[in-house]
Coordinates of C-alpha atoms in Angstrom, one line a residue:
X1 CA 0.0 0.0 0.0
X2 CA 1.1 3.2 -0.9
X3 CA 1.9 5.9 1.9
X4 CA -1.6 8.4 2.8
X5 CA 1.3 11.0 3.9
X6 CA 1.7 14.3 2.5
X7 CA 5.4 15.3 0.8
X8 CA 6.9 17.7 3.0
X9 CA 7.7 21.4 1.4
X10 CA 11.2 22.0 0.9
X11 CA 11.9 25.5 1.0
X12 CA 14.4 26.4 -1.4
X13 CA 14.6 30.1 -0.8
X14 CA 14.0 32.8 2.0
X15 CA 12.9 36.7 0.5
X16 CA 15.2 38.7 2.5
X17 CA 14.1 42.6 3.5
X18 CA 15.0 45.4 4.8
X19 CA 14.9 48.9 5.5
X20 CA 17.4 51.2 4.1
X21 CA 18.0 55.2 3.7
X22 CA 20.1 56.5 0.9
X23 CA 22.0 60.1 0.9
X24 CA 22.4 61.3 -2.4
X25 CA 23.0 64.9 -2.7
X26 CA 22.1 68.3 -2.6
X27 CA 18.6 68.5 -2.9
X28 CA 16.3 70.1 -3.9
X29 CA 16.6 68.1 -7.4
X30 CA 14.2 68.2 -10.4
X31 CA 13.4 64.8 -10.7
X32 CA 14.5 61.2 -9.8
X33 CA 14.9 59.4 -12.8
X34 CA 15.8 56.3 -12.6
X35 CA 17.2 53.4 -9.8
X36 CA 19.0 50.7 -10.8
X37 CA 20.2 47.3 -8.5
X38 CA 23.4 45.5 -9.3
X39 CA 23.4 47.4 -12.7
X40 CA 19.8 46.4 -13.4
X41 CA 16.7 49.1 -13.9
X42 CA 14.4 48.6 -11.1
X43 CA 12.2 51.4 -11.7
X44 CA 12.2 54.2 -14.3
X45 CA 10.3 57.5 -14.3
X46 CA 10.0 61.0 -13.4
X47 CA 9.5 61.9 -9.5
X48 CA 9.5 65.7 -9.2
X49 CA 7.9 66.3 -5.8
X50 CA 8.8 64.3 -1.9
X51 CA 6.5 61.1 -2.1
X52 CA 6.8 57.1 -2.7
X53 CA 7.4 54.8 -5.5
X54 CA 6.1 51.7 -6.4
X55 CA 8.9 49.3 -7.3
X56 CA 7.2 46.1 -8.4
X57 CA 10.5 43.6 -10.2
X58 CA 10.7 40.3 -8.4
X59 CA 12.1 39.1 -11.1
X60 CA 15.0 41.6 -11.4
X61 CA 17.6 39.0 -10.5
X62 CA 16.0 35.4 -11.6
X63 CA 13.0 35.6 -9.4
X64 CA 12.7 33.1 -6.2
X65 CA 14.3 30.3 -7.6
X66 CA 18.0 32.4 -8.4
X67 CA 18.4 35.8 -6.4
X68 CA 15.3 36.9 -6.5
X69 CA 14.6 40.8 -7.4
X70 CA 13.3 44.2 -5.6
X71 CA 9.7 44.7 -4.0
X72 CA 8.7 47.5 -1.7
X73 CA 8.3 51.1 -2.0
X74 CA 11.0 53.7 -2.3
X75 CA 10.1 56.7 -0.1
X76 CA 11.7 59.8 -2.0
X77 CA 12.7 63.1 0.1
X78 CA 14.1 66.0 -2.2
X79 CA 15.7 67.7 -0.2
X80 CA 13.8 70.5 0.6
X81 CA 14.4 73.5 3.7
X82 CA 11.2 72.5 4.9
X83 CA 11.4 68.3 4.2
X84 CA 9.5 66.7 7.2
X85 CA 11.3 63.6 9.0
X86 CA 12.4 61.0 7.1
X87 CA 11.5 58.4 8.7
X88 CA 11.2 54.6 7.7
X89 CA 7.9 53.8 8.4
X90 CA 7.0 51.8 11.5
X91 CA 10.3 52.3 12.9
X92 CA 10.9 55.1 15.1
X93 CA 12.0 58.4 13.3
X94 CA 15.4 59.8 12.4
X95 CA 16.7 63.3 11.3
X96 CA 14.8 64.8 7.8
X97 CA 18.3 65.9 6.6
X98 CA 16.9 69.0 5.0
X99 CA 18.4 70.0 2.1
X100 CA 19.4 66.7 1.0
X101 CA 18.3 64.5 -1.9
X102 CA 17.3 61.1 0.2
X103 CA 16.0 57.7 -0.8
X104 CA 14.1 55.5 1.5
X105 CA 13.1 51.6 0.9
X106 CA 11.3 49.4 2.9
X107 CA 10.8 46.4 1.2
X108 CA 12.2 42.7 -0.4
X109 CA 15.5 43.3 -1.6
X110 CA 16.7 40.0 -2.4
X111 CA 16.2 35.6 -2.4
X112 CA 18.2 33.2 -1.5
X113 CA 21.2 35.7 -1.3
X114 CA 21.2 37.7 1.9
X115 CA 24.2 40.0 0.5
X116 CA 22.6 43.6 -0.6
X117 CA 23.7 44.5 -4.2
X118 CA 25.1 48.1 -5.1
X119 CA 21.8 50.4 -5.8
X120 CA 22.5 53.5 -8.1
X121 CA 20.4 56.2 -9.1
X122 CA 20.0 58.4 -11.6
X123 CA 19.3 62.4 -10.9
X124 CA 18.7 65.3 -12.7
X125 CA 18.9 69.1 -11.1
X126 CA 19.4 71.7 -13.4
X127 CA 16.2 74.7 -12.3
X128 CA 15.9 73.4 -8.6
X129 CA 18.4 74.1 -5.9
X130 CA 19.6 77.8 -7.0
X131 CA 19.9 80.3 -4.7
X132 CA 16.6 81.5 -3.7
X133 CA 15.3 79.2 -5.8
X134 CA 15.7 81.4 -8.7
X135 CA 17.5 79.8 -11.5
X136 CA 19.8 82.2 -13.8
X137 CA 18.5 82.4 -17.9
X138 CA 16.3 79.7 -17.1
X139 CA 15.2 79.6 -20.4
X140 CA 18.5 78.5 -21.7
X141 CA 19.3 76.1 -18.9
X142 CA 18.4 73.2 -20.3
X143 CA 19.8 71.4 -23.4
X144 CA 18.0 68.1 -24.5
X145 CA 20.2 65.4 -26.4
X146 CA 18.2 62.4 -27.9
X147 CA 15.3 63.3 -25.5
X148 CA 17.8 63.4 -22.5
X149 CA 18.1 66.9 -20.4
X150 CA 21.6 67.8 -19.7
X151 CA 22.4 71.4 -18.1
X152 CA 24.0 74.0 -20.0
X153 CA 27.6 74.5 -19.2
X154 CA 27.7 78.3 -18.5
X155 CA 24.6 77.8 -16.2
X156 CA 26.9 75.2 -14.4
X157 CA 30.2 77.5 -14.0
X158 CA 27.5 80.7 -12.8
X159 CA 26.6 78.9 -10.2
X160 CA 30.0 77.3 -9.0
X161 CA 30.7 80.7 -8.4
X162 CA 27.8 82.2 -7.0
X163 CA 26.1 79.4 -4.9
X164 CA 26.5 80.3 -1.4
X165 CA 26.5 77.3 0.2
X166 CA 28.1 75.0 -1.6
X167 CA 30.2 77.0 -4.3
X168 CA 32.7 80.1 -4.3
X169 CA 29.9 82.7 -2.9
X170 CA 30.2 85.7 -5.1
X171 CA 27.7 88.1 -5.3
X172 CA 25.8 87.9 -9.1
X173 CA 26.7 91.6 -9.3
X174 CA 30.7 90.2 -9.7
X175 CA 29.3 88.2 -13.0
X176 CA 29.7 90.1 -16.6
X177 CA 26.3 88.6 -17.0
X178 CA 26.4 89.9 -20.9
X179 CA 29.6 87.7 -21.7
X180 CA 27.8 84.9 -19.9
X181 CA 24.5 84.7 -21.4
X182 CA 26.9 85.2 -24.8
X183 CA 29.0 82.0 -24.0
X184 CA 25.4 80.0 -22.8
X185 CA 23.5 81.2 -26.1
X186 CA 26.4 79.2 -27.7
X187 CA 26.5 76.1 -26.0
X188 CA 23.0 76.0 -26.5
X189 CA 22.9 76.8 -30.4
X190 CA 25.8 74.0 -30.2
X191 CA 23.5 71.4 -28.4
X192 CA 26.2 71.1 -26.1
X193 CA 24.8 69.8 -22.6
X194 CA 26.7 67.8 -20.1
X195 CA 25.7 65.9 -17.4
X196 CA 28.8 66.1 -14.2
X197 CA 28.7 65.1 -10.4
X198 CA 30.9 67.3 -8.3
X199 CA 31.6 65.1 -5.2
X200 CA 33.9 67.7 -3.2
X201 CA 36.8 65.3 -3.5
X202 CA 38.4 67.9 -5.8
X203 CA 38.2 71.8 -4.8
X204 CA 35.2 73.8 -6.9
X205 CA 38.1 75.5 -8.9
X206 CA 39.2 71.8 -10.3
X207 CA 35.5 71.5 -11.1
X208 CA 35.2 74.8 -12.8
X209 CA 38.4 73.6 -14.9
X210 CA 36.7 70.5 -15.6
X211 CA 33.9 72.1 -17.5
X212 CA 35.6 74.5 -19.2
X213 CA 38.3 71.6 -20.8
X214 CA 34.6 70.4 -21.6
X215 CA 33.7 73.3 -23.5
X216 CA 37.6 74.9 -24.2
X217 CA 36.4 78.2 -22.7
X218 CA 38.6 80.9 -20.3
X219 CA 37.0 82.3 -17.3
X220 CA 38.7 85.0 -15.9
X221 CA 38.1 88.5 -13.8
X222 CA 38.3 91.3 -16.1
X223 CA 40.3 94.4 -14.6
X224 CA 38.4 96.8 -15.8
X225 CA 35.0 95.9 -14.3
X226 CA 35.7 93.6 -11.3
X227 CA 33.7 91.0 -13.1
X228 CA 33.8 87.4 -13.6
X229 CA 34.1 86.9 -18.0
X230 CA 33.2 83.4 -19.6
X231 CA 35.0 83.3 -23.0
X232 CA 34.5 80.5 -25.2
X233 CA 37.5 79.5 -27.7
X234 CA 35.5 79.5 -31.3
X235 CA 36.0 80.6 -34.7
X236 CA 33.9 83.2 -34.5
X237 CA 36.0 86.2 -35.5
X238 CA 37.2 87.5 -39.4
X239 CA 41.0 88.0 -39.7
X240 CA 40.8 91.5 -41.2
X241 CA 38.7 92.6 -38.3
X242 CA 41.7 92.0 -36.0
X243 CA 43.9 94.6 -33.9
X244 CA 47.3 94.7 -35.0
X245 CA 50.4 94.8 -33.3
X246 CA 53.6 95.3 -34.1
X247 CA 57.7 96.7 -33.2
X248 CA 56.0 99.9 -32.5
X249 CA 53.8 98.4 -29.9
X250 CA 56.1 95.6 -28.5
X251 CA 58.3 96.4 -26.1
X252 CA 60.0 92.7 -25.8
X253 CA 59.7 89.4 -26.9
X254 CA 60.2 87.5 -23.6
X255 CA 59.7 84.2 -25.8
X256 CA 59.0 82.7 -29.4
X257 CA 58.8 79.3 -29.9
X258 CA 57.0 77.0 -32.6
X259 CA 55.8 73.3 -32.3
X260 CA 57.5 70.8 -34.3
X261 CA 55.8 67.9 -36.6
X262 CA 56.9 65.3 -34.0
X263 CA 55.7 67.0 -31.3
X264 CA 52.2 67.0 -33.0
X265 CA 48.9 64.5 -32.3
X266 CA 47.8 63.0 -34.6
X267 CA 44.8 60.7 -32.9
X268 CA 42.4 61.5 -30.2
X269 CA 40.4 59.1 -27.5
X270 CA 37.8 60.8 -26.1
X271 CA 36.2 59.1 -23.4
X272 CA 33.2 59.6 -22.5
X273 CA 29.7 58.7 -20.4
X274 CA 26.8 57.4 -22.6
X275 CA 23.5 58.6 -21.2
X276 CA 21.6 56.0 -22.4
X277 CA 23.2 52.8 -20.0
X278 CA 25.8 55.4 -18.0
X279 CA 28.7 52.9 -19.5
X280 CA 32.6 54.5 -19.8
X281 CA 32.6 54.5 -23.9
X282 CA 35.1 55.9 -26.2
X283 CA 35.7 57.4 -29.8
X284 CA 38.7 58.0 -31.4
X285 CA 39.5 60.5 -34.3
X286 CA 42.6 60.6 -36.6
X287 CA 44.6 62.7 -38.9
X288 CA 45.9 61.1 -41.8
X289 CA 48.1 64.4 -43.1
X290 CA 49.5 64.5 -39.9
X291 CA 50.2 60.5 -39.8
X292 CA 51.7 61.0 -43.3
X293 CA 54.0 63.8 -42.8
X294 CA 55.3 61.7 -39.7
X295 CA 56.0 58.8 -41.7
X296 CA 53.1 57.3 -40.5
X297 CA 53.7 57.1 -36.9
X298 CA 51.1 57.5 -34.7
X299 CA 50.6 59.6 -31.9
X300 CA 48.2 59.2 -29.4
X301 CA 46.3 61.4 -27.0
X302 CA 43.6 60.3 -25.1
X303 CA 40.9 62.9 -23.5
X304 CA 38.5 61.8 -20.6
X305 CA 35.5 64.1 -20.6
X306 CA 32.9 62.6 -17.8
X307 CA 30.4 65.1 -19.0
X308 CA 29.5 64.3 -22.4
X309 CA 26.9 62.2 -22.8
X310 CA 26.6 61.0 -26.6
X311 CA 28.7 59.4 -28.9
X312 CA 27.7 62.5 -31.9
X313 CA 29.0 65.2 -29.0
X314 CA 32.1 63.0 -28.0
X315 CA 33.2 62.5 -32.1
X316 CA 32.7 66.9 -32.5
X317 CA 34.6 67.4 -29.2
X318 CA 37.2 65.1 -30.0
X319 CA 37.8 66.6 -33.7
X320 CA 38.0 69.8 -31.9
X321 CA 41.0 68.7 -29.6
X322 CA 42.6 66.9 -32.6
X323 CA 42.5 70.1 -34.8
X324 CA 44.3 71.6 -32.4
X325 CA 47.0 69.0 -31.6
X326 CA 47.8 67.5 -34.8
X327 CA 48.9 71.2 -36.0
X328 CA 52.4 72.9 -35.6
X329 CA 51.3 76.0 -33.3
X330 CA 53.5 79.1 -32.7
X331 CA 53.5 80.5 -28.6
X332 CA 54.4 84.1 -28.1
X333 CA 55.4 85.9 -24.9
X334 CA 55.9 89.2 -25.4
X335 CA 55.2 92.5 -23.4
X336 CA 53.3 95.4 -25.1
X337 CA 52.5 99.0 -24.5
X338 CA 49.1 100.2 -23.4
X339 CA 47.4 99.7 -26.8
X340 CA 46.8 96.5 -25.7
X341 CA 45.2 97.5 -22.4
X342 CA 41.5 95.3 -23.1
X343 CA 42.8 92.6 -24.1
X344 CA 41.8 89.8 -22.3
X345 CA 42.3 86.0 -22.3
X346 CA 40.7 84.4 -24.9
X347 CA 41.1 87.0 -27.1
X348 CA 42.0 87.3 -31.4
X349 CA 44.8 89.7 -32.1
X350 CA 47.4 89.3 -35.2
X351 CA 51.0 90.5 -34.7
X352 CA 53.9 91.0 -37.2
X353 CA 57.5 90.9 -36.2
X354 CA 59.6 91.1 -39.2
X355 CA 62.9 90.7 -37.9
X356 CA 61.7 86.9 -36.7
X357 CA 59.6 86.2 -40.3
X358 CA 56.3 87.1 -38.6
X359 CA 53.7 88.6 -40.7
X360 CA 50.1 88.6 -40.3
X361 CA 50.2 85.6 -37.7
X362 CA 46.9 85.1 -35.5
X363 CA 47.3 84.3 -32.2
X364 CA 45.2 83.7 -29.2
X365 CA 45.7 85.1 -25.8
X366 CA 45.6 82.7 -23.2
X367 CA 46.6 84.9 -20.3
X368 CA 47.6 88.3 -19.2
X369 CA 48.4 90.3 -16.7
X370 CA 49.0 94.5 -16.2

């Protein structure tokens, strides 16, 4: 006779939960975006305001039989001045942490694998979190790449400087806001946006730097004014148009010194951040004159630039940084009289020194001092 007993349940997997809080950043933020788990989406969307999130992917790792996947709600506090305590529910409360971005779950996390996996998200703050919550040339803030928002870089560098509680603090009255709304007009003609975290490793001068290698622009404090000047390096100016100078305006030539065929580049890496999976990815341009006239040797270069986010804006900036490299360049040093008195870095002039062969040579000025 056969047994009447039932077959006992084997449990092959336990859910594992928990409660978790996540500091971000600086809040407040436009929008949470996205979250991903162990590289993974887990939830993808648009949450502008403090409130929770559905995340419903128990299948995100294999479902019960593998690792399981996430379940529970992601509580979303944006960070800001008057965010209310961010507590995990049920449990007793802990500090709001006002002004910061946070991300509370409570919820299944995992199955049969107790270990918590890495959790990422993705943020974007371009109009929220100015001073007084009053975003500079909001209207040209914003630069959308293949449906993505990325922040225009001038509106990034204004507010390194001018952000009280984070950045360098000056007044808006010490920005030349006409050169600056010039250089962001630009960049957003040009469709170029980038997308940077500063994490205060480096100091907010090193970030400034950053995005201006980004965009090869100058900022500097113009004499004359007091004011902060955003210059981008374009060709945007006629030769013919161009002051002069000359022996009767140059007092000495400190140095002189040209760049040599070998000392040329002749291919550029860029590498850059793809928006669309956040993946390291590169592109790499060449010069074949230059490659010829070095017997085709070639010489690399390559470029990180964390902030671009497309392949298309990766391929212009690097034929940008190649045009530049893979040609022999003169470098002046020279002091002149006070005809040159506004002229600032970044900068056309032309200059002729006969007595070296000089005629007619544009060059840019890349600093100067009175």
């Amino acid at each position: 006779m056969g047994s009447t007993k039932k077959p006992k349940k084997i449990i092959v997997s336990y859910w594992y939960g928990a409660k978790m809080q996540f500091g971000l950043c600086y809040g407040p933020v436009d929008a949470v975006t996205e979250v991903r788990v162990a590289d993974r989406i887990a939830w993808t969307g648009s949450q502008t305001a403090s409130g929770a999130v559905s995340i419903d992917k128990k299948e995100l790792f294999g479902g019960q039989s593998k690792e399981g996947g996430i379940d529970g709600t992601l509580y979303v506090k944006m960070g800001e001045a008057t965010q209310t305590t961010a507590n995990f529910p049920g449990t007793a409360p802990v500090p709001a942490y006002r002004g910061i971005l946070c991300a509370i779950f409570d919820g299944f996390f995992a199955a049969g694998n107790p270990y918590l996996k890495p959790w990422a998200f993705r943020v974007r703050r371009i109009l929220k979190g100015w001073n007084n919550d009053v975003a500079w040339y909001s209207g040209k803030a914003t630069i959308t790449i293949g449906g993505v928002a990325h922040m225009n870089p001038a509106h990034i560098i204004y507010e390194c400087l001018t952000n009280p509680e984070w950045g360098m603090g000056y007044p808006t009255t010490s920005i030349d806001a006409v050169a600056f709304q010039a250089a962001a007009d630009t960049l957003y003609d040009e469709g170029f946006g980038i997308s940077l975290t500063w994490n205060q490793q480096g100091s907010i001068q090193n970030f400034v730097g950053e995005v201006l290698d980004h965009v090869h622009g100058v900022v500097r404090n113009n004499p004359a004014t007091g004011q902060f000047f955003l210059k981008l390096i374009r060709d945007d100016y006629d030769p013919d148009d161009l002051d002069v100078y000359d022996d009767d305006d140059i007092i000495e030539i400190e140095e002189y010194s040209r760049t040599a065929w070998g000392e040329t580049v002749n291919e550029i890496t860029v590498k850059f951040v793809e928006q669309t999976n956040g993946k390291v990815t590169a592109v790499t341009v060449h010069d074949l004159a230059n490659i010829a006239a070095q017997g085709g040797t070639v010489i690399s270069r390559t470029q990180q630039y964390q902030g671009i986010p497309t392949f298309s804006l990766a391929n212009r900036v690097a034929m940008r940084d190649l045009r530049m490299s893979s040609s022999p360049i003169a470098k002046f040093r020279f002091t002149v009289n006070r005809n040159a008195w506004d002229k600032l870095p970044g900068d056309v002039i032309k200059v002729q020194f006969p007595s070296l062969g000089v005629n007619n040579v544009v060059l840019r000025v890349m600093d100067s001092s009175i």
